[in-house]
Amino acid sequence: MRILVVDDNLADRMIANRMLCESNPNWVVEEADSVTNAKELLSKFHFDVVLLDYLMPEARGTEHITTLRAEAHLGVGAIVMMSTVNSEPVIQRCLKAGAQDFIVKTELDSKRMERIFLHAKKNYETERELLSSHEHVKYVSERDPLTGLLNRYHFIKRLENDVLMRSNKTKPSALLLLDINKFRFINDDFGHHFGDELILTVVRKLLQECEQTQTLCRLHADCFGIAMPHYSSQNEINRFAQKLLTAVNAPLLVNGIQVRLTVSMGIAVYPNDASKATELIQRAEIAMYRAKNLGTNTICYFESNMQNEFSWSFKIESSIAELIADNKFNVNYQPIYNCKTKDILGYEALLRWPTDCGEYEPDEFIPIAEQSKLIIPLGKWAAERAIADLKTLQLHSELKLSMSINVSPLQLISEGFSEMIKSALRKHEIPYDQLIVEITETALMYNNSDIQSVLRELSAAGIKIALDDFGTGFSSISHLMNFPVNIVKVDKSLFQLENGQLKHMSLLRGLVIMLQGLDLLVIAEGVEHHHQHVFCEELKLDKLQGFLFGKPVPLSRLTDA
Ligand code: C2E
Ligand code: CA
Ligand code: CA
């Protein structure tokens, strides 16, 4: 064991040195007459224990302990204090400051010395081990296990206790949220291991763009928060946000596969937008959802009116959950006609908000049901209702009527979807081919394997698949070739033609010829005027739907005749 005796009194130093050598002849003892000289020796050599005099001219004993401990590079091990006075408060203060033991000079005794020093060394080592395991536990609890970034809980704490505490109107701070779009589909298609690697790659990219004062955290799976303290202008935030966006947009190579990501960003600033950390995160989240709705790679700042919209959506979302539970939604049915004979061939089921609970259009409440995933139970309810009502409608008609139901992508990949549909049809003894499942092109855009297999399963059973709102989105021919689509519904916006809009008409004509060439059955949507019907006949469309012949109505209106 190597010991350093630090005492300004030569006689005391010599006594201590002698006692230590007597207690164990193998110990190496060195001396220093001041803390400054002790530091010099400590910086050159390792000592297991420092025996430090409490009363030294430079400062108080406890201060010496603190300085020696603070200078980590000195690698000070155990500290044993010695003093001429035997005062309990002094002993306690020294132990609190970081000493391992305390001896009174008048009681120095070579027999006890060995035990005290071995003890002090052991105590110090145990304290170190405890500290490092405490630090490990703290690290694990504060960090996201995959990326090592702060987790949500501790990010909020950091915002509260550090960033926002030091911000005010003249020194504002910003919070940026960055959410990867459609990350779920990547996980589904390439597996979770790939998803994890991708997240790590994104984190590396983001960290490269962050400065030391900016804290990056993983709020949840594919959503990151970045605290930007004390920005000087909105331009500075814009530039930083753009840098982050560009970094994540660049092609990323993960396990040999090149991926291109798109993201949505929401930004809120303190103290303008919020007064607390949790509020600031919530505001940035609202802005981020707005950015998502506006399209990919959009950056949105929080605005106070968004809070109202958010509250409005939140109110609708809560009502949807209640109305499903209370079985209060309605379904209306719009007839679909044979373009030539004008016979009713079937109906499209369209959800309706109950009339006695406010007035919300499907275009208002369905997107909210989709965002909150409530579309899964709501869509199931609507599909089962429509299939049951098809039986009733068929009993009132001599023709083999079909029923079209609208199905959102989330619903399509929800557990047991195709079995739910098939069992509802079996329950009412309706042949599978009398049901048409309408999906929009966005469902096919990600080429998701689950969507493809559900559609194949439905199609193999005989259920028809219709591509809805065709002509509004991507209108990709490859979707028509790669997915088992039987019917294409040409969107109503394409039929809004005035006489003489020749260019538009020739475009429609070309589109219809292409669809018919692919052996697809074509339905015109939104036929409101006589001239539109005439044009549909001219194009030899199979079916049509629109206010000219029939609006969506409740079942009772169709069966009460
Ligand atoms: P969609 O599937 O394109 O449904 C056709 C929409 O066009 C319906 O609006 C219908 O009332 C309207 N419409 C029909 N004929 C005409 C016409 O001649 N002129 C005009 N201007 N409009 C016409 P609605 O009922 O408001 O539904 C809007 C959208 O809500 C639907 O568009 C569909 O995407 C969605 N939706 C409705 N019910 C369901 C459902 O049960 N599940 C899902 N996932 N979505 C649904
Ligand atoms: Ca539809
Ligand atoms: Ca449609």
Coordinates of C-alpha atoms and ligand atoms in Angstrom, one line a residue:
M1 CA 0.0 0.0 0.0
R2 CA 1.2 3.5 -0.9
I3 CA 0.4 6.3 1.6
L4 CA 0.9 10.1 1.4
V5 CA 1.1 12.0 4.6
V6 CA 0.1 15.6 4.2
D7 CA 0.9 17.9 7.2
D8 CA 2.6 21.3 7.5
N9 CA 4.1 20.3 10.9
L10 CA 7.4 18.4 10.3
A11 CA 7.3 16.6 13.7
D12 CA 3.7 15.4 13.2
R13 CA 4.6 14.2 9.7
M14 CA 7.6 12.2 11.0
I15 CA 5.6 10.6 13.8
A16 CA 2.9 9.6 11.4
N17 CA 5.4 8.3 8.9
R18 CA 7.2 6.2 11.6
M19 CA 4.0 4.7 13.0
L20 CA 2.8 3.7 9.5
C21 CA 6.1 2.0 8.7
E22 CA 6.0 0.2 12.1
S23 CA 2.4 -1.0 11.5
N24 CA 3.4 -2.6 8.2
P25 CA 7.0 -2.6 7.0
N26 CA 5.8 -3.2 3.4
W27 CA 4.0 0.0 3.1
V28 CA 5.6 2.9 1.1
V29 CA 5.1 6.3 2.8
E30 CA 5.7 9.7 1.2
E31 CA 5.4 13.1 2.7
A32 CA 4.1 16.5 1.6
D33 CA 4.1 19.7 3.7
S34 CA 1.2 21.4 1.9
V35 CA -1.8 20.5 -0.1
T36 CA -0.2 22.1 -3.2
N37 CA 2.8 19.9 -2.9
A38 CA 0.6 16.9 -2.2
K39 CA -1.3 17.6 -5.5
E40 CA 2.0 17.6 -7.4
L41 CA 2.9 14.2 -5.9
L42 CA -0.6 12.8 -6.5
S43 CA -0.4 13.9 -10.2
K44 CA 2.7 11.8 -10.6
F45 CA 2.2 8.8 -8.4
H46 CA -0.7 6.7 -7.2
F47 CA -1.5 6.6 -3.5
D48 CA -4.0 4.2 -2.0
V49 CA -4.6 6.5 1.1
V50 CA -3.9 10.1 1.8
L51 CA -3.4 11.0 5.5
L52 CA -4.4 14.6 5.7
D53 CA -4.0 17.0 8.6
Y54 CA -7.2 18.9 9.4
L55 CA -5.4 22.1 10.5
M56 CA -3.4 23.4 7.6
P57 CA -2.6 27.1 6.8
E58 CA -4.0 27.1 3.2
A59 CA -7.7 26.3 4.0
R60 CA -10.0 24.4 6.3
G61 CA -9.6 20.6 6.3
T62 CA -13.0 19.9 4.7
E63 CA -12.2 22.3 1.9
H64 CA -9.0 20.4 1.2
I65 CA -11.0 17.2 1.0
T66 CA -13.5 18.7 -1.5
T67 CA -10.7 20.1 -3.7
L68 CA -8.8 16.8 -3.8
R69 CA -12.0 14.9 -4.6
A70 CA -13.1 17.5 -7.3
E71 CA -9.8 17.1 -9.2
A72 CA -10.6 13.7 -10.6
H73 CA -7.4 13.5 -12.6
L74 CA -5.5 13.2 -9.3
G75 CA -7.1 9.9 -8.7
V76 CA -7.2 10.4 -4.9
G77 CA -8.1 7.2 -3.2
A78 CA -9.2 6.9 0.4
I79 CA -8.6 10.0 2.7
V80 CA -8.0 9.6 6.4
M81 CA -8.1 12.9 8.3
M82 CA -6.0 13.5 11.4
S83 CA -6.4 16.3 13.9
T84 CA -5.2 17.2 17.4
V85 CA -8.8 17.8 18.5
N86 CA -11.3 15.1 19.1
S87 CA -14.5 16.8 18.1
E88 CA -17.5 14.9 16.9
P89 CA -18.9 17.7 14.7
V90 CA -15.5 18.0 13.0
I91 CA -15.3 14.3 12.4
Q92 CA -18.8 14.3 11.0
R93 CA -18.1 17.2 8.7
C94 CA -14.9 15.4 7.4
L95 CA -16.8 12.2 6.7
K96 CA -19.5 14.1 4.9
A97 CA -17.0 15.9 2.8
G98 CA -15.6 12.6 1.5
A99 CA -13.1 11.3 4.0
Q100 CA -13.2 7.6 4.9
D101 CA -11.9 7.9 8.5
F102 CA -10.6 10.2 11.1
I103 CA -7.8 9.8 13.7
V104 CA -6.7 11.9 16.6
K105 CA -3.0 12.7 16.6
T106 CA -2.6 12.0 20.3
E107 CA -4.1 8.6 19.9
L108 CA -1.8 7.5 17.1
D109 CA -0.9 3.9 17.7
S110 CA 1.0 1.7 15.3
K111 CA -1.2 -1.4 16.1
R112 CA -4.4 0.4 15.2
M113 CA -2.9 2.2 12.2
E114 CA -2.8 -0.9 10.0
R115 CA -6.5 -1.7 10.7
I116 CA -7.6 1.9 10.1
F117 CA -5.8 2.2 6.8
L118 CA -6.8 -1.1 5.4
H119 CA -10.4 -0.3 6.4
A120 CA -10.3 3.1 4.8
K121 CA -9.0 1.7 1.5
K122 CA -11.7 -1.0 1.5
N123 CA -14.4 1.5 2.4
Y124 CA -13.3 3.7 -0.4
E125 CA -13.4 0.9 -2.9
T126 CA -16.9 -0.2 -1.8
E127 CA -18.2 3.4 -2.0
R128 CA -16.8 3.6 -5.6
E129 CA -18.5 0.4 -6.6
L130 CA -21.8 1.5 -5.1
L131 CA -21.5 4.9 -6.9
S132 CA -20.9 3.3 -10.2
S133 CA -23.8 0.9 -9.9
H134 CA -26.0 3.8 -8.8
E135 CA -24.9 5.7 -11.9
H136 CA -25.6 2.7 -14.0
V137 CA -29.1 2.3 -12.6
K138 CA -29.7 6.1 -13.1
Y139 CA -28.4 5.8 -16.7
V140 CA -30.6 2.9 -17.5
S141 CA -33.7 4.5 -16.0
E142 CA -33.1 7.8 -17.8
R143 CA -32.2 6.4 -21.2
D144 CA -34.0 4.9 -24.1
P145 CA -32.4 1.4 -24.2
L146 CA -32.0 1.3 -28.0
T147 CA -30.4 4.7 -28.7
G148 CA -29.1 5.7 -25.3
L149 CA -30.9 9.0 -25.7
L150 CA -32.9 10.6 -22.8
N151 CA -36.4 9.0 -22.6
R152 CA -39.6 11.0 -22.5
Y153 CA -39.8 11.3 -18.7
H154 CA -36.3 12.5 -18.2
F155 CA -36.4 14.8 -21.3
I156 CA -39.4 16.5 -19.6
K157 CA -37.3 16.8 -16.4
R158 CA -34.4 18.2 -18.4
L159 CA -36.6 20.7 -20.1
E160 CA -38.2 21.8 -16.8
N161 CA -35.1 21.9 -14.6
D162 CA -32.6 23.1 -17.1
V163 CA -33.7 24.5 -20.4
L164 CA -36.9 26.4 -19.4
M165 CA -35.6 27.5 -16.1
R166 CA -33.0 29.5 -18.0
S167 CA -35.3 30.8 -20.6
N168 CA -37.6 33.8 -20.8
K169 CA -39.1 36.2 -23.3
T170 CA -35.7 37.7 -24.2
K171 CA -34.0 34.3 -24.2
P172 CA -36.7 32.0 -25.7
S173 CA -36.2 28.3 -26.3
A174 CA -37.7 26.1 -29.0
L175 CA -38.8 22.5 -29.0
L176 CA -38.8 20.6 -32.3
L177 CA -40.5 17.3 -32.7
L178 CA -39.6 15.1 -35.6
D179 CA -41.7 12.1 -36.5
I180 CA -40.8 9.6 -39.2
N181 CA -43.7 9.0 -41.5
K182 CA -45.0 5.5 -42.0
F183 CA -42.3 3.9 -39.9
R184 CA -44.8 1.2 -39.0
F185 CA -44.8 -0.1 -42.5
I186 CA -41.0 -0.2 -42.6
N187 CA -41.1 -2.3 -39.4
D188 CA -43.8 -4.6 -40.9
D189 CA -42.0 -5.0 -44.2
F190 CA -38.4 -5.4 -43.1
G191 CA -38.8 -6.6 -39.5
H192 CA -38.1 -5.0 -36.2
H193 CA -34.4 -5.6 -36.2
F194 CA -34.1 -3.6 -39.4
G195 CA -36.4 -0.9 -37.9
D196 CA -34.0 -0.7 -34.9
E197 CA -31.0 -0.3 -37.1
L198 CA -32.8 2.4 -39.1
I199 CA -33.6 4.3 -35.9
L200 CA -30.0 4.2 -34.8
T201 CA -28.9 5.5 -38.2
V202 CA -31.4 8.4 -37.9
V203 CA -30.1 9.2 -34.4
R204 CA -26.6 9.3 -35.7
K205 CA -27.6 11.7 -38.5
L206 CA -29.6 13.9 -36.1
L207 CA -26.8 14.0 -33.5
Q208 CA -24.4 15.2 -36.2
E209 CA -26.7 18.2 -36.7
C210 CA -27.2 19.0 -33.0
E211 CA -24.9 21.4 -31.1
Q212 CA -23.8 20.7 -27.6
T213 CA -26.5 22.9 -26.1
Q214 CA -29.2 21.1 -28.0
T215 CA -30.7 18.0 -26.4
L216 CA -32.0 15.1 -28.5
C217 CA -34.4 12.6 -27.0
R218 CA -36.5 9.7 -28.2
L219 CA -40.1 10.5 -27.2
H220 CA -41.4 7.3 -28.5
A221 CA -40.8 4.7 -31.3
D222 CA -40.3 7.0 -34.3
C223 CA -40.6 10.4 -32.7
F224 CA -37.7 12.5 -31.5
G225 CA -37.7 15.7 -29.5
I226 CA -34.9 18.3 -29.8
A227 CA -34.6 21.1 -27.3
M228 CA -33.1 24.3 -28.7
P229 CA -32.2 26.7 -25.9
H230 CA -32.0 30.4 -26.5
Y231 CA -32.5 30.9 -30.2
S232 CA -32.0 34.4 -31.6
S233 CA -34.6 34.5 -34.4
Q234 CA -37.2 32.3 -36.1
N235 CA -34.8 32.1 -39.0
E236 CA -32.3 30.3 -36.7
I237 CA -35.0 27.7 -35.9
N238 CA -36.0 27.4 -39.6
R239 CA -32.4 26.8 -40.6
F240 CA -31.9 24.2 -37.8
A241 CA -35.2 22.4 -38.7
Q242 CA -34.3 22.4 -42.3
K243 CA -30.9 20.9 -41.5
L244 CA -32.5 18.1 -39.5
L245 CA -35.0 17.4 -42.3
T246 CA -32.3 17.3 -45.0
A247 CA -30.2 14.9 -42.9
V248 CA -33.1 12.4 -42.4
N249 CA -34.3 12.8 -46.0
A250 CA -31.0 11.8 -47.5
P251 CA -30.8 8.2 -48.7
L252 CA -29.8 6.0 -45.7
L253 CA -28.0 2.7 -46.0
V254 CA -29.2 0.2 -43.5
N255 CA -28.0 -3.4 -43.6
G256 CA -27.2 -3.0 -47.3
I257 CA -30.6 -1.6 -48.1
Q258 CA -31.1 2.0 -49.2
V259 CA -34.0 3.7 -47.5
R260 CA -35.5 7.1 -48.1
L261 CA -37.5 8.5 -45.2
T262 CA -39.9 11.4 -45.0
V263 CA -40.7 13.1 -41.8
S264 CA -43.1 15.6 -40.3
M265 CA -41.9 18.3 -37.9
G266 CA -43.8 20.3 -35.3
I267 CA -42.3 23.3 -33.4
A268 CA -43.4 25.1 -30.3
V269 CA -41.6 27.9 -28.5
Y270 CA -41.2 28.8 -24.8
P271 CA -42.5 31.0 -23.2
N272 CA -44.8 32.1 -26.1
D273 CA -46.7 28.9 -26.7
A274 CA -46.6 27.2 -23.3
S275 CA -45.7 27.8 -19.6
K276 CA -44.6 24.2 -18.7
A277 CA -42.5 21.5 -20.3
T278 CA -45.4 19.0 -20.8
E279 CA -47.5 21.8 -22.3
L280 CA -44.7 22.7 -24.7
I281 CA -44.4 19.0 -25.8
Q282 CA -48.2 18.8 -26.3
R283 CA -48.2 22.0 -28.4
A284 CA -45.3 20.8 -30.5
E285 CA -47.2 17.5 -31.0
I286 CA -50.3 19.4 -32.2
A287 CA -48.1 21.2 -34.7
M288 CA -46.5 17.9 -35.8
Y289 CA -50.0 16.4 -36.5
R290 CA -50.8 19.4 -38.5
A291 CA -47.6 19.0 -40.4
K292 CA -48.5 15.3 -41.1
N293 CA -51.9 16.3 -42.5
L294 CA -50.3 18.9 -44.8
G295 CA -48.1 16.3 -46.5
T296 CA -44.7 14.8 -46.1
N297 CA -41.6 16.7 -45.1
T298 CA -43.6 19.6 -43.7
I299 CA -42.5 21.8 -40.9
C300 CA -45.3 23.4 -38.8
Y301 CA -45.1 25.9 -36.0
F302 CA -47.7 25.8 -33.3
E303 CA -50.4 28.4 -33.6
S304 CA -53.1 29.1 -31.0
N305 CA -56.0 28.2 -33.3
M306 CA -54.5 24.7 -33.6
Q307 CA -55.3 24.3 -30.0
N308 CA -59.0 24.9 -30.8
E309 CA -58.9 22.5 -33.7
F310 CA -57.1 20.0 -31.6
S311 CA -59.8 20.4 -28.8
W312 CA -62.4 20.0 -31.5
S313 CA -60.8 16.8 -32.8
F314 CA -60.4 15.6 -29.3
K315 CA -64.1 16.2 -28.6
I316 CA -65.1 14.3 -31.8
E317 CA -62.8 11.5 -30.9
S318 CA -64.3 11.0 -27.5
S319 CA -67.8 11.2 -28.9
I320 CA -66.9 8.5 -31.5
A321 CA -65.8 6.1 -28.8
E322 CA -69.1 6.8 -26.9
L323 CA -71.3 6.4 -29.9
I324 CA -69.7 3.1 -30.8
A325 CA -70.2 1.8 -27.3
D326 CA -73.8 3.0 -27.3
N327 CA -74.4 1.5 -30.8
K328 CA -75.7 4.9 -32.0
F329 CA -74.1 5.4 -35.4
N330 CA -76.2 5.2 -38.6
V331 CA -75.5 3.9 -42.0
N332 CA -77.1 5.4 -45.2
Y333 CA -77.3 3.6 -48.5
Q334 CA -76.7 5.1 -51.9
P335 CA -77.9 3.2 -54.9
I336 CA -75.5 2.2 -57.7
Y337 CA -77.1 1.9 -61.1
N338 CA -76.6 0.1 -64.3
C339 CA -75.5 3.0 -66.5
K340 CA -77.6 1.8 -69.5
T341 CA -80.8 0.2 -68.0
K342 CA -80.8 2.4 -64.8
D343 CA -81.6 -0.7 -62.8
I344 CA -80.3 -0.6 -59.2
L345 CA -77.5 -3.1 -58.9
G346 CA -76.5 -2.5 -55.4
Y347 CA -75.8 0.1 -52.7
E348 CA -72.8 1.8 -51.1
A349 CA -72.9 1.9 -47.3
L350 CA -72.0 5.4 -46.0
L351 CA -71.6 6.1 -42.3
R352 CA -73.7 8.8 -40.7
W353 CA -73.3 10.6 -37.4
P354 CA -76.5 10.2 -35.3
T355 CA -78.8 13.2 -36.0
D356 CA -79.6 13.9 -32.3
C357 CA -75.9 14.1 -31.3
G358 CA -74.7 17.1 -33.4
E359 CA -73.9 17.4 -37.1
Y360 CA -70.6 16.0 -38.3
E361 CA -70.0 15.0 -41.9
P362 CA -68.1 11.7 -42.7
D363 CA -65.3 13.9 -44.1
E364 CA -64.9 15.4 -40.7
F365 CA -65.2 12.5 -38.3
I366 CA -63.7 9.7 -40.4
P367 CA -60.2 11.2 -40.6
I368 CA -60.3 11.6 -36.8
A369 CA -61.5 8.0 -36.4
E370 CA -58.5 7.0 -38.6
Q371 CA -56.0 9.0 -36.6
S372 CA -57.2 7.5 -33.3
K373 CA -57.5 4.0 -34.8
L374 CA -61.2 4.1 -33.7
I375 CA -61.9 3.4 -37.4
I376 CA -61.2 -0.3 -36.6
P377 CA -64.2 -0.9 -34.3
L378 CA -66.3 1.7 -36.1
G379 CA -65.6 0.2 -39.6
K380 CA -66.3 -3.3 -38.2
W381 CA -69.6 -2.1 -36.8
A382 CA -70.5 -0.4 -40.2
A383 CA -69.5 -3.5 -42.2
E384 CA -71.6 -5.8 -40.0
R385 CA -74.5 -3.4 -40.1
A386 CA -74.3 -3.1 -43.9
I387 CA -74.1 -6.9 -44.5
A388 CA -77.1 -7.4 -42.2
D389 CA -79.0 -4.7 -44.1
L390 CA -78.1 -6.2 -47.5
K391 CA -80.1 -9.3 -46.5
T392 CA -83.1 -7.1 -45.8
L393 CA -82.6 -5.2 -49.1
Q394 CA -82.3 -8.4 -51.1
L395 CA -85.6 -9.6 -49.6
H396 CA -87.2 -6.4 -51.1
S397 CA -85.7 -6.8 -54.6
E398 CA -85.8 -9.3 -57.4
L399 CA -82.3 -8.5 -58.5
K400 CA -79.1 -9.9 -57.1
L401 CA -78.1 -6.8 -55.2
S402 CA -74.5 -6.2 -54.0
M403 CA -73.3 -4.1 -51.1
S404 CA -70.2 -1.9 -51.2
I405 CA -68.4 -1.1 -47.9
N406 CA -65.6 1.5 -47.4
V407 CA -62.6 0.0 -45.7
S408 CA -59.7 2.0 -44.4
P409 CA -56.1 0.6 -44.6
L410 CA -55.8 0.4 -40.8
Q411 CA -59.0 -1.7 -40.7
L412 CA -57.7 -3.9 -43.6
I413 CA -54.6 -4.9 -41.6
S414 CA -56.4 -5.2 -38.3
E415 CA -56.4 -8.7 -36.8
G416 CA -59.0 -11.0 -38.2
F417 CA -60.5 -8.6 -40.7
S418 CA -61.2 -11.0 -43.6
E419 CA -62.6 -13.6 -41.2
M420 CA -64.9 -11.0 -39.7
I421 CA -66.2 -10.1 -43.1
K422 CA -66.6 -13.7 -44.2
S423 CA -68.4 -14.8 -41.1
A424 CA -70.8 -11.8 -41.3
L425 CA -71.6 -12.9 -44.9
R426 CA -72.0 -16.6 -43.8
K427 CA -74.3 -15.6 -40.9
H428 CA -76.7 -13.9 -43.3
E429 CA -76.3 -16.5 -46.0
I430 CA -75.0 -14.0 -48.5
P431 CA -72.6 -15.3 -51.2
Y432 CA -69.2 -13.8 -50.9
D433 CA -69.3 -12.3 -54.4
Q434 CA -72.2 -10.0 -53.4
L435 CA -69.8 -7.9 -51.3
I436 CA -67.6 -5.2 -52.6
V437 CA -64.8 -3.8 -50.5
E438 CA -63.9 -0.3 -51.5
I439 CA -60.3 0.9 -50.7
T440 CA -58.5 4.0 -51.7
E441 CA -55.2 4.1 -53.4
T442 CA -53.3 5.3 -50.3
A443 CA -53.9 1.8 -48.9
L444 CA -51.8 0.3 -51.8
M445 CA -49.1 3.0 -51.8
Y446 CA -46.7 1.3 -49.4
N447 CA -46.9 -2.0 -51.1
N448 CA -47.4 -3.4 -47.7
S449 CA -47.3 -7.2 -47.7
D450 CA -50.1 -7.5 -45.1
I451 CA -52.4 -5.4 -47.2
Q452 CA -51.6 -7.4 -50.2
S453 CA -52.2 -10.7 -48.5
V454 CA -55.5 -9.6 -47.0
L455 CA -56.7 -8.4 -50.4
R456 CA -55.6 -11.7 -52.0
E457 CA -57.5 -13.6 -49.3
L458 CA -60.7 -11.6 -49.8
S459 CA -60.4 -11.9 -53.5
A460 CA -59.7 -15.6 -53.4
A461 CA -63.0 -16.0 -51.5
G462 CA -64.8 -14.2 -54.3
I463 CA -65.3 -10.8 -52.6
K464 CA -64.8 -8.0 -55.1
I465 CA -62.3 -5.2 -54.6
A466 CA -63.0 -1.7 -55.8
L467 CA -60.4 1.1 -56.0
D468 CA -62.2 4.2 -54.8
D469 CA -61.7 7.9 -55.7
F470 CA -59.6 6.9 -58.7
G471 CA -58.0 9.9 -60.5
T472 CA -57.5 12.0 -57.3
G473 CA -54.2 10.5 -56.0
F474 CA -51.4 8.6 -57.7
S475 CA -53.6 6.7 -60.1
S476 CA -50.8 4.3 -60.7
I477 CA -51.4 1.5 -63.3
S478 CA -49.0 -0.7 -61.3
H479 CA -51.5 -0.7 -58.4
L480 CA -54.1 -2.0 -60.8
M481 CA -51.8 -4.7 -62.1
N482 CA -50.3 -5.8 -58.8
F483 CA -53.3 -5.9 -56.6
P484 CA -56.4 -8.0 -57.1
V485 CA -58.6 -5.1 -58.1
N486 CA -61.9 -5.8 -60.0
I487 CA -63.6 -2.4 -60.0
V488 CA -62.5 1.1 -60.4
K489 CA -64.6 4.0 -59.1
V490 CA -63.7 7.2 -61.1
D491 CA -63.8 10.1 -58.6
K492 CA -66.6 12.6 -58.8
S493 CA -64.2 15.5 -59.4
L494 CA -63.4 14.1 -62.8
F495 CA -67.0 14.2 -63.9
Q496 CA -67.5 17.8 -63.1
L497 CA -67.5 18.8 -66.7
E498 CA -69.3 21.5 -68.4
N499 CA -70.3 21.0 -72.0
G500 CA -67.3 22.0 -74.2
Q501 CA -64.6 21.1 -71.8
L502 CA -63.1 18.9 -74.4
K503 CA -59.6 18.5 -73.0
H504 CA -61.0 17.2 -69.8
M505 CA -63.4 14.9 -71.7
S506 CA -60.7 13.4 -73.8
L507 CA -58.6 12.8 -70.7
L508 CA -61.6 10.9 -69.1
R509 CA -62.2 9.0 -72.3
G510 CA -58.6 7.9 -72.5
L511 CA -58.6 6.9 -68.8
V512 CA -61.8 4.8 -69.2
I513 CA -60.5 3.1 -72.4
M514 CA -57.3 2.2 -70.4
L515 CA -59.3 0.8 -67.5
Q516 CA -61.7 -1.2 -69.7
G517 CA -58.6 -2.5 -71.6
L518 CA -57.4 -3.9 -68.3
D519 CA -60.8 -5.8 -67.9
L520 CA -61.8 -3.6 -65.0
L521 CA -65.4 -2.7 -64.3
V522 CA -65.7 1.1 -64.2
I523 CA -68.1 3.1 -62.0
A524 CA -68.7 6.8 -62.3
E525 CA -69.1 8.6 -59.0
G526 CA -70.9 11.9 -58.4
V527 CA -73.2 12.0 -61.4
E528 CA -75.4 15.0 -60.7
H529 CA -76.5 16.2 -64.1
H530 CA -78.1 14.8 -67.1
H531 CA -75.2 15.7 -69.5
Q532 CA -72.8 13.7 -67.2
H533 CA -75.1 10.7 -67.5
V534 CA -75.1 11.1 -71.3
F535 CA -71.3 11.2 -71.3
C536 CA -71.1 8.1 -69.1
E537 CA -73.3 6.2 -71.6
E538 CA -71.2 7.4 -74.4
L539 CA -68.1 6.1 -72.6
K540 CA -69.9 2.7 -72.1
L541 CA -69.3 2.9 -68.3
D542 CA -70.8 -0.1 -66.5
K543 CA -72.3 1.6 -63.4
L544 CA -72.9 5.0 -62.0
Q545 CA -73.7 6.6 -58.7
G546 CA -74.8 10.1 -57.9
F547 CA -77.4 12.5 -56.7
L548 CA -79.0 12.6 -60.2
F549 CA -80.6 9.2 -59.5
G550 CA -80.3 8.6 -55.8
K551 CA -78.8 10.2 -52.7
P552 CA -77.7 8.2 -49.7
V553 CA -80.7 7.4 -47.5
P554 CA -81.5 5.3 -44.4
L555 CA -82.5 1.7 -44.8
S556 CA -86.1 2.4 -43.8
R557 CA -86.5 4.7 -46.9
L558 CA -85.6 1.8 -49.2
T559 CA -87.8 -0.8 -47.5
D560 CA -90.9 1.1 -46.4
A561 CA -92.3 1.3 -50.0
Ligands
C2E1 P1 -66.7 8.0 -50.8 O1 -66.4 6.6 -50.5 O2 -66.1 8.5 -52.0 O3 -68.2 8.1 -50.8 C1 -68.9 8.8 -51.8 C2 -69.2 10.2 -51.2 O4 -69.7 11.0 -52.3 C3 -70.3 10.2 -50.2 O5 -70.0 11.2 -49.3 C4 -71.5 10.5 -51.0 O6 -72.6 11.0 -50.2 C5 -71.0 11.5 -52.0 N1 -71.8 11.6 -53.2 C6 -72.5 10.6 -53.8 N2 -73.0 11.0 -54.9 C7 -72.7 12.3 -55.0 C8 -73.0 13.4 -56.0 O7 -73.7 13.2 -57.0 N3 -72.4 14.6 -55.8 C9 -71.7 14.8 -54.7 N4 -71.2 16.1 -54.5 N5 -71.4 13.9 -53.7 C10 -71.9 12.7 -53.9 P2 -70.1 11.0 -47.7 O8 -71.2 10.1 -47.4 O9 -70.1 12.3 -47.1 O10 -68.8 10.2 -47.4 C11 -67.6 10.8 -47.6 C12 -66.5 9.8 -47.4 O11 -66.4 9.3 -46.1 C13 -66.6 8.6 -48.3 O12 -66.2 8.9 -49.6 C14 -65.7 7.6 -47.7 O13 -64.4 7.9 -48.0 C15 -65.9 8.0 -46.2 N6 -66.8 7.0 -45.6 C16 -68.1 7.0 -45.5 N7 -68.5 5.9 -44.8 C17 -67.4 5.2 -44.5 C18 -67.2 3.9 -43.8 O14 -68.1 3.2 -43.4 N8 -65.9 3.6 -43.7 C19 -64.8 4.3 -44.1 N9 -63.6 3.9 -44.0 N10 -65.0 5.5 -44.8 C20 -66.3 5.9 -45.0
CA2 CA -66.6 4.7 -51.5
CA3 CA -65.4 7.6 -53.8

